[in-house]
PDB file of C-alpha atoms in Angstrom:
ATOM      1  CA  UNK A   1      15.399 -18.216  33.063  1.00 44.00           C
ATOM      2  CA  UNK A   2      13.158 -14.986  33.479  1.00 39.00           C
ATOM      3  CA  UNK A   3      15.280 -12.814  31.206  1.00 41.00           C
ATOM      4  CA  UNK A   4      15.543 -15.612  28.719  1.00 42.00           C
ATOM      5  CA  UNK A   5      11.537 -16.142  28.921  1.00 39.00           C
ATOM      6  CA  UNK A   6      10.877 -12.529  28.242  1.00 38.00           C
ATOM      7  CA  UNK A   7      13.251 -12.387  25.533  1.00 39.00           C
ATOM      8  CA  UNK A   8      12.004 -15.130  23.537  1.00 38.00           C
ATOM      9  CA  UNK A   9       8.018 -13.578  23.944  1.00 34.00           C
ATOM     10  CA  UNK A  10       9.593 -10.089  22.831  1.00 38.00           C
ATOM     11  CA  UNK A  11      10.750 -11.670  19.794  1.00 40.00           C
ATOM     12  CA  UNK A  12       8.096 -13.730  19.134  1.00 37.00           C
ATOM     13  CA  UNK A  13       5.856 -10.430  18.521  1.00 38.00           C
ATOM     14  CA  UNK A  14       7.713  -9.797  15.350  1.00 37.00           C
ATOM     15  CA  UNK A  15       6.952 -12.961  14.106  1.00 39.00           C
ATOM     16  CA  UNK A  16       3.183 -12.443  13.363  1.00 40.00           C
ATOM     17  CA  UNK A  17       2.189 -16.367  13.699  1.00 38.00           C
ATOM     18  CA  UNK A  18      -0.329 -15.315  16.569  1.00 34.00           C
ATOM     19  CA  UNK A  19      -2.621 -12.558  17.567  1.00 44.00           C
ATOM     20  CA  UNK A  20      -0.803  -9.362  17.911  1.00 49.00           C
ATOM     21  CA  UNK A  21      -2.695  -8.033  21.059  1.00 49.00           C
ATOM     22  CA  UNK A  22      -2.302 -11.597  22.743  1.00 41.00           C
ATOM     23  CA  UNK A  23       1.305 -11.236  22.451  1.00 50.00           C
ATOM     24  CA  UNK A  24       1.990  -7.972  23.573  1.00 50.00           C
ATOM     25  CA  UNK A  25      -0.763  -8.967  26.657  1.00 45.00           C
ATOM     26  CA  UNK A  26       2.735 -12.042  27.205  1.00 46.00           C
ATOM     27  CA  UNK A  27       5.203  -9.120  27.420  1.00 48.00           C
ATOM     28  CA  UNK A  28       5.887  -8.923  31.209  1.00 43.00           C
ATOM     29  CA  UNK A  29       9.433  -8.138  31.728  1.00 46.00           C
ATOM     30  CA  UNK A  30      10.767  -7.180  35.629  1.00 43.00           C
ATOM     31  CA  UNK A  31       9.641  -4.056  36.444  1.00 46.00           C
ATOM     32  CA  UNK A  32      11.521  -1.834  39.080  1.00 41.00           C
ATOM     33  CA  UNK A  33       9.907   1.632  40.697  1.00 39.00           C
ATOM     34  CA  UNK A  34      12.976   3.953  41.935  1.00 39.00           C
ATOM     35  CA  UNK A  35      11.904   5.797  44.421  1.00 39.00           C
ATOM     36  CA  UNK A  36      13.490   7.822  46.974  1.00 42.00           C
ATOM     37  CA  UNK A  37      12.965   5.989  50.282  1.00 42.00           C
ATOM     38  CA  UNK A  38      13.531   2.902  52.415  1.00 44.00           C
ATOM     39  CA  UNK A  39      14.418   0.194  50.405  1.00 46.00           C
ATOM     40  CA  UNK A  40      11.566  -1.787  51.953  1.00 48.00           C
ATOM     41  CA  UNK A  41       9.143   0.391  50.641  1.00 50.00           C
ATOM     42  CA  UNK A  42      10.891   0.591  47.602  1.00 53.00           C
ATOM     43  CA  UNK A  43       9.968  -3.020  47.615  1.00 67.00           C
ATOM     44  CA  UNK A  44       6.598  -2.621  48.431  1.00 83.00           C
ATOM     45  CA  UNK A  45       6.556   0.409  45.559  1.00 81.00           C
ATOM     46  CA  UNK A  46       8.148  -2.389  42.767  1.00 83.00           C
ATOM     47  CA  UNK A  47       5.552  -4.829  43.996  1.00 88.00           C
ATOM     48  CA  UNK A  48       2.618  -2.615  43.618  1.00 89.00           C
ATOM     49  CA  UNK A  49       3.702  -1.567  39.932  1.00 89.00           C
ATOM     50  CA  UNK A  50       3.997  -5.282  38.670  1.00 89.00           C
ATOM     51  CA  UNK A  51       0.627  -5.848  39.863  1.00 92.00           C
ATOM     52  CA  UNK A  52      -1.131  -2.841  38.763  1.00 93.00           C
ATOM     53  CA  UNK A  53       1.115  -4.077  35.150  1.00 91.00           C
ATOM     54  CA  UNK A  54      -0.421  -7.329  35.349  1.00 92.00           C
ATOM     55  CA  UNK A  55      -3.567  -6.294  35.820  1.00 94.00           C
ATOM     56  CA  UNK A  56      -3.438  -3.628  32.895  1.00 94.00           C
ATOM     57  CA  UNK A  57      -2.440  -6.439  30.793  1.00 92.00           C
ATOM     58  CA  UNK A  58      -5.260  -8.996  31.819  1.00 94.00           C
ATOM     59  CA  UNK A  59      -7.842  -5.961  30.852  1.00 95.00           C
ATOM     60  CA  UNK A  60      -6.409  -5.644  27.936  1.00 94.00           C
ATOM     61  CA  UNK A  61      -6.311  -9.078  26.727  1.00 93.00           C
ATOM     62  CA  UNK A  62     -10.239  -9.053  27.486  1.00 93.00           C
ATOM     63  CA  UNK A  63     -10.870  -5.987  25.622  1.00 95.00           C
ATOM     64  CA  UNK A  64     -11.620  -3.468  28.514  1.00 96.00           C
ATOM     65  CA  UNK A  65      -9.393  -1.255  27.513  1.00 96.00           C
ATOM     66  CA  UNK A  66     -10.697   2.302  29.663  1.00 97.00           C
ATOM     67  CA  UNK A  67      -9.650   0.328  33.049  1.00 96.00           C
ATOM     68  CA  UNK A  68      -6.100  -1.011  31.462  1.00 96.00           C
ATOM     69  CA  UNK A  69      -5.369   2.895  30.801  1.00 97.00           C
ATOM     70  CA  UNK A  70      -6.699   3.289  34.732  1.00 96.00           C
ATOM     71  CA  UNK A  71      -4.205   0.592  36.114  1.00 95.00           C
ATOM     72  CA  UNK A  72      -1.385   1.482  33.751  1.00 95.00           C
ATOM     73  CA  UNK A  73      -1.988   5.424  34.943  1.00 96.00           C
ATOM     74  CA  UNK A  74      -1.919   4.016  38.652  1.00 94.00           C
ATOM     75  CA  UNK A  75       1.006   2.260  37.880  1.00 93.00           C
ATOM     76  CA  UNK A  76       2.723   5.361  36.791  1.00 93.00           C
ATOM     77  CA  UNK A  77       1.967   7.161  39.159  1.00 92.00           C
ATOM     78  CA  UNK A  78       3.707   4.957  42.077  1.00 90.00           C
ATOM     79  CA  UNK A  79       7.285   5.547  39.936  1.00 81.00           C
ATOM     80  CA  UNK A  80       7.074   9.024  37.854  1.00 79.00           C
ATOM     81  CA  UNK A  81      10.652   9.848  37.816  1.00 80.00           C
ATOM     82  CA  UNK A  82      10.819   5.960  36.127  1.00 84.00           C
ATOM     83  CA  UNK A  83       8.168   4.776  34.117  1.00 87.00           C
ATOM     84  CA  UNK A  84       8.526   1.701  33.242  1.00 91.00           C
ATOM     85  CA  UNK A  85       9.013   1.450  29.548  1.00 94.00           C
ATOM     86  CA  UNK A  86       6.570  -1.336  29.104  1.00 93.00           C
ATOM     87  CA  UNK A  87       3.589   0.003  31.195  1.00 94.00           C
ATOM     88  CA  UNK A  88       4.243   3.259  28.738  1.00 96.00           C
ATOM     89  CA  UNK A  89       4.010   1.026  25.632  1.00 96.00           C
ATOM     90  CA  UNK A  90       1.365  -1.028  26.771  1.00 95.00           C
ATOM     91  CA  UNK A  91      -0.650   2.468  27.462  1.00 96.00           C
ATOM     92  CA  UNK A  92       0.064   3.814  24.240  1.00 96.00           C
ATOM     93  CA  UNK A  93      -1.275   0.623  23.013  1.00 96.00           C
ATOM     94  CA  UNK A  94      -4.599   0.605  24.798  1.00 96.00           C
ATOM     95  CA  UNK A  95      -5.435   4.451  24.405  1.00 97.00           C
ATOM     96  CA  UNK A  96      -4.690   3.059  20.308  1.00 95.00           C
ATOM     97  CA  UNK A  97      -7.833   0.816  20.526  1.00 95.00           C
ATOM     98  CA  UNK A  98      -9.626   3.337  22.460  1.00 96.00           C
ATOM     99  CA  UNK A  99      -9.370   5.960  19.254  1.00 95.00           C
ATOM    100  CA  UNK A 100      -7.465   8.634  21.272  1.00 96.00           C
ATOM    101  CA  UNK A 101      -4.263   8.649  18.401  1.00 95.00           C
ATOM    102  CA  UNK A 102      -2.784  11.669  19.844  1.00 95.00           C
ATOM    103  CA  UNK A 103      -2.682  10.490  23.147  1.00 97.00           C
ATOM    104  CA  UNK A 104      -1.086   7.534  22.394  1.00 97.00           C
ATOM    105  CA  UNK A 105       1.442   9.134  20.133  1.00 97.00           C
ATOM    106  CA  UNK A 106       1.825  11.183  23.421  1.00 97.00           C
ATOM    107  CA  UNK A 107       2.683   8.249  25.508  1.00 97.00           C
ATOM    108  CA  UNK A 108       4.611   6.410  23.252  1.00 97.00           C
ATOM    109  CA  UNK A 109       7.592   9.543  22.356  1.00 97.00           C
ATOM    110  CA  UNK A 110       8.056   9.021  26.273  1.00 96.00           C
ATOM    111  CA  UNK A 111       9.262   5.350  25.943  1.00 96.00           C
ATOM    112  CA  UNK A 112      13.591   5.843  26.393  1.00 95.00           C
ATOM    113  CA  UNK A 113      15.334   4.954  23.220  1.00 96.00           C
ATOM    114  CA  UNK A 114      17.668   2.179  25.752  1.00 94.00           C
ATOM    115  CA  UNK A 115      14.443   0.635  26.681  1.00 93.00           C
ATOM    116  CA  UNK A 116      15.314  -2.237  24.113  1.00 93.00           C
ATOM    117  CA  UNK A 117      11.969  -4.220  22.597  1.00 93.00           C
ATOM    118  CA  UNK A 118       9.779  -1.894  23.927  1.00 95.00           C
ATOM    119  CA  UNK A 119      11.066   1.249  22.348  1.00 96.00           C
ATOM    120  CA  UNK A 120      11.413  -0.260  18.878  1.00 96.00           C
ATOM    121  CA  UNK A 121       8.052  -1.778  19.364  1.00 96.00           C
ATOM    122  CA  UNK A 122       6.619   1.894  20.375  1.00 96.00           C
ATOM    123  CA  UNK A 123       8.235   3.613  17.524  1.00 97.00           C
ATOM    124  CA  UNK A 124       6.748   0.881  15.094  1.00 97.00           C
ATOM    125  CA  UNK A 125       2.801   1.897  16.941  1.00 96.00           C
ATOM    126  CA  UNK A 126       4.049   5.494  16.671  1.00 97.00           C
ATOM    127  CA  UNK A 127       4.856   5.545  12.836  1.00 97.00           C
ATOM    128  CA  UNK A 128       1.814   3.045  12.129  1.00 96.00           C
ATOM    129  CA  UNK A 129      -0.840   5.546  13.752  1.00 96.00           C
ATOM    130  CA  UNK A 130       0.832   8.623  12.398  1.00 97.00           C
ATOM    131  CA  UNK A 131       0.167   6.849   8.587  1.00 96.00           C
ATOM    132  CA  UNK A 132      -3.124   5.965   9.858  1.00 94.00           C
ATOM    133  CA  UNK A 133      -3.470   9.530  10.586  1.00 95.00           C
ATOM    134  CA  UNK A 134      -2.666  10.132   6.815  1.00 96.00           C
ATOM    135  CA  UNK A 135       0.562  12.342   8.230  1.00 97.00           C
ATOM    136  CA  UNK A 136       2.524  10.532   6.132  1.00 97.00           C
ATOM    137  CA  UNK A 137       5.482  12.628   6.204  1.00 97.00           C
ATOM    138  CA  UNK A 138       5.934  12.519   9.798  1.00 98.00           C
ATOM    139  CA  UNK A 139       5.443   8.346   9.984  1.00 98.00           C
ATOM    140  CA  UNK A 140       8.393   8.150   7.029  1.00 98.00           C
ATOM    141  CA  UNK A 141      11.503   9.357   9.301  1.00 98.00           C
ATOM    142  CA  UNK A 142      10.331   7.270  12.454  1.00 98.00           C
ATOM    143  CA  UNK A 143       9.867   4.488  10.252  1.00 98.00           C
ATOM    144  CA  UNK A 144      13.729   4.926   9.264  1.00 98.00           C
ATOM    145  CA  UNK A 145      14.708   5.296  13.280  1.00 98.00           C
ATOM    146  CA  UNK A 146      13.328   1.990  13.797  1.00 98.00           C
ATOM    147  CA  UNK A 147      14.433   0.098  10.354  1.00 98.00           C
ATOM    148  CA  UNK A 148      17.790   1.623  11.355  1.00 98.00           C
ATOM    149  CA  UNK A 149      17.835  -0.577  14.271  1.00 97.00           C
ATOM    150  CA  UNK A 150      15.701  -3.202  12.782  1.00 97.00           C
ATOM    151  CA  UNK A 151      16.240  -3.262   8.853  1.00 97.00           C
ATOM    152  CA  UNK A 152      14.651  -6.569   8.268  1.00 97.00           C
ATOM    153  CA  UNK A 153      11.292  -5.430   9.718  1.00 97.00           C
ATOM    154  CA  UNK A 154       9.367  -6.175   7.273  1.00 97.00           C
ATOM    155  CA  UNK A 155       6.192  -4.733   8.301  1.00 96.00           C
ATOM    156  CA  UNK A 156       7.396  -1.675   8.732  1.00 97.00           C
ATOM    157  CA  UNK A 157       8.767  -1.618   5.274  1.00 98.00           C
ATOM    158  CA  UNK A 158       5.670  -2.521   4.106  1.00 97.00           C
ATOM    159  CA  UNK A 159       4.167   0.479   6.119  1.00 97.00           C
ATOM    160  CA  UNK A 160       6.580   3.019   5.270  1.00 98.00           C
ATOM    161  CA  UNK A 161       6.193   1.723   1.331  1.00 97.00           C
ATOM    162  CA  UNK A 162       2.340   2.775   2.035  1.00 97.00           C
ATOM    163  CA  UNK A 163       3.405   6.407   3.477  1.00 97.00           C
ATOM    164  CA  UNK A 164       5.651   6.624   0.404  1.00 98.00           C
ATOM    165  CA  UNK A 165       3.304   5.318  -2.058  1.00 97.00           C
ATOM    166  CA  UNK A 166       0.352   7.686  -0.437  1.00 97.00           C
ATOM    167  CA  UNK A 167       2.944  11.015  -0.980  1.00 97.00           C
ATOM    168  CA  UNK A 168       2.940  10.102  -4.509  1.00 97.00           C
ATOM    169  CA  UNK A 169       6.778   8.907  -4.206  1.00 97.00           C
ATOM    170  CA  UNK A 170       6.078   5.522  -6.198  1.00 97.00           C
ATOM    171  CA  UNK A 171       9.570   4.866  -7.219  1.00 97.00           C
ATOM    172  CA  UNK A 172      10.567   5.240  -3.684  1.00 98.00           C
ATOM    173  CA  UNK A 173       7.830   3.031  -2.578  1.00 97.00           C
ATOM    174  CA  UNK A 174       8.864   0.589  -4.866  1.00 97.00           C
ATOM    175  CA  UNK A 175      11.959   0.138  -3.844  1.00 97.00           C
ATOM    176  CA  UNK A 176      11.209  -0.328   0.124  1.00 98.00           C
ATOM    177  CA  UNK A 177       8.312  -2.969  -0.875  1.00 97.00           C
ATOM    178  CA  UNK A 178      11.186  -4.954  -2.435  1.00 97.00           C
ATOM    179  CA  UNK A 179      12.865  -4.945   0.295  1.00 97.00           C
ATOM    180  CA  UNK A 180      10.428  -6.403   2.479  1.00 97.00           C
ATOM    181  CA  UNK A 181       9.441  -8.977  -0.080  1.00 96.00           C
ATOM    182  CA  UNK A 182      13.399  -9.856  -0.345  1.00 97.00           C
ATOM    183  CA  UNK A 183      13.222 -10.541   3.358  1.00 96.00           C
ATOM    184  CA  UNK A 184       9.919 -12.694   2.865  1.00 96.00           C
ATOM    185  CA  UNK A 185       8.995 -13.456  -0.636  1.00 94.00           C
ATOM    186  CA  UNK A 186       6.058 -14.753   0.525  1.00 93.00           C
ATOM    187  CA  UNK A 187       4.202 -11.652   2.307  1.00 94.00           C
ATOM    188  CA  UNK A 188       1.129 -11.334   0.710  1.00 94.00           C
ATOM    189  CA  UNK A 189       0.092  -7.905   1.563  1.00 94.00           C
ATOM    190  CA  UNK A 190       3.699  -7.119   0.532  1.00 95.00           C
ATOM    191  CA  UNK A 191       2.765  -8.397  -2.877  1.00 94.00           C
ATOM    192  CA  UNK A 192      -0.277  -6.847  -2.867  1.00 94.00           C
ATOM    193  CA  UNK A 193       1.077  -3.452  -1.684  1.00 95.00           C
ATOM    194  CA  UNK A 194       3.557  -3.609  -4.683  1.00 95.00           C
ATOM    195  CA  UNK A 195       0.829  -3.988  -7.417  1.00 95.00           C
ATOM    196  CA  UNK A 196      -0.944  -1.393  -6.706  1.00 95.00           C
ATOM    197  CA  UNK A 197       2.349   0.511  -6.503  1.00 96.00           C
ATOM    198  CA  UNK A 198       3.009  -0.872  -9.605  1.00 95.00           C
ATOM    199  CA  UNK A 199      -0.321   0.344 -11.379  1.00 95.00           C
ATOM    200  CA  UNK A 200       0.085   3.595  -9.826  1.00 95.00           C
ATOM    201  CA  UNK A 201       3.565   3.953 -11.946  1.00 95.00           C
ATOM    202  CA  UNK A 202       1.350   2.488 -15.166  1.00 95.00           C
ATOM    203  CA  UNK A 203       3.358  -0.822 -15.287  1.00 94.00           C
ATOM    204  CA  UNK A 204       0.362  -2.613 -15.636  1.00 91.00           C
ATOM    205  CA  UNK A 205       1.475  -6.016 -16.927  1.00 93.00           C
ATOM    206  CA  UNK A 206       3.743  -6.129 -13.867  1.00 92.00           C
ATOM    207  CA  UNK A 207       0.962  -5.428 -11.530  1.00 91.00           C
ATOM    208  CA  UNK A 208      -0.830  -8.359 -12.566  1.00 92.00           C
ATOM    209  CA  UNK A 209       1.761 -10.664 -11.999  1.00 89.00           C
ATOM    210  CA  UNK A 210       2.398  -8.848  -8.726  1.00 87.00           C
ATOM    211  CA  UNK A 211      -1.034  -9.988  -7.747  1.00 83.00           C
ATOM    212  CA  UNK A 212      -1.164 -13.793  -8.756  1.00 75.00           C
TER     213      UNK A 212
END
C-alpha cells in the first residue's frame, strides 16, 4: 500500500493540476540510512533520517526554506555513504528558492541515476536552472538524458525548445515545441512558446494563429 501510495504522488507531480512545491512537499518515499553498526542503531539511524525528512518537507511547504536546507543537511549527515535520493532532491529544491543555483545544481548531479522519480525529477530542476542561468548549451544535453527516459515530458520539451530557441537554433526549436504540443495540443505556453518561435523564423502569419 506504501509503495503504491508513493508511486501514485510521484506521478502525480508530472501532471501539473496542483501546486508544484505542494507536491513535491507529498513525496515521502521509505527512507533507509546504511550504516555500519548494530542493526538496532541502524534502526534508530533510519528513524532519525525520516524525521529530520519530514520535517525538511513541512518547512518547505511553509516557505522557510534556510531551516529545510538545515534538517535536510542533518539528515545527510546521519547516512553519508547513502544519501537518500529524495532528501538530495528535495535540497536541491530548497537551496533553488533560496537563489543559491550553483549549489543546487551541486546537490542535484549527486542524486544516482537508479534512484527512479527522483533522479528524473532532479535532472528536470537541473536543466531548468541551468536555462535559467542562460547556459543554454549545458541545459540542452540534460534535457535529452531525461526526455530519453521520459520522451513525453512535455515540459521539458517546452524548456529545451526555449534553450534552443535562445541559441538562435529556431528550426530546431520548432521542431521540439511540436512535439510537446503533439503530446498536449492544448498547452498554452507550448503555443505560446511556438509563436514567438515562429516570428523569430519571420513566419509571421503562422505566429498569429499560433497565438489565438
Amino acid at each position: 500500500m506504501a509503495n503504491q501510495r508513493s508511486n501514485s504522488t510521484l506521478n502525480s507531480v508530472w501532471s501539473g493540476n496542483v501546486s508544484y512545491f505542494v507536491k513535491l512537499v507529498l513525496i515521502f518515499m521509505p527512507l533507509t540510512a546504511a550504516v555500519g553498526c548494530t542493526n538496532q542503531t541502524k534502526s534508530s539511524a533510519a528513524s532519525q533520517v525520516r524525521a529530520l525528512h519530514t520535517q525538511g518537507m513541512t518547512l518547505m511547504e511553509s516557505g522557510r526554506y534556510t531551516e529545510a536546507v538545515a534538517a535536510f543537511d542533518e539528515a545527510l549527515l546521519i547516512a553519508p555513504n547513502t544519501p537518500p535520493p529524495n532528501t538530495l532532491l528535495l535540497k536541491g529544491l530548497a537551496l533553488r528558492k533560496l537563489g543559491q543555483q550553483k549549489e543546487a545544481i551541486s546537490i542535484l548531479d549527486t542524486i544516482p541515476a537508479d534512484s527512479g522519480s527522483a533522479y528524473t525529477l532532479g535532472l528536470y530542476e537541473k536543466a531548468s536552472l541551468l536555462a535559467e542561468m542562460e547556459r543554454h548549451d549545458e541545459s540542452i544535453p540534460v534535457f535529452d538524458t531525461l526526455l530519453a527516459i521520459k520522451p513525453r515530458h512535455t515540459k521539458a520539451l517546452h524548456n529545451k525548445s526555449w534553450s534552443l530557441n535562445e541559441l538562435g537554433r529556431h528550426e530546431e526549436a520548432l521542431t521540439v515545441i511540436n512535439m510537446a504540443l503533439e503530446y498536449d495540443p492544448s498547452y498554452v505556453r507550448a503555443l505560446s512558446k511556438k509563436g514567438n518561435i515562429l516570428r523569430n523564423l519571420g513566419r509571421y502569419n503562422e505566429a498569429l494563429a499560433s497565438y489565438k
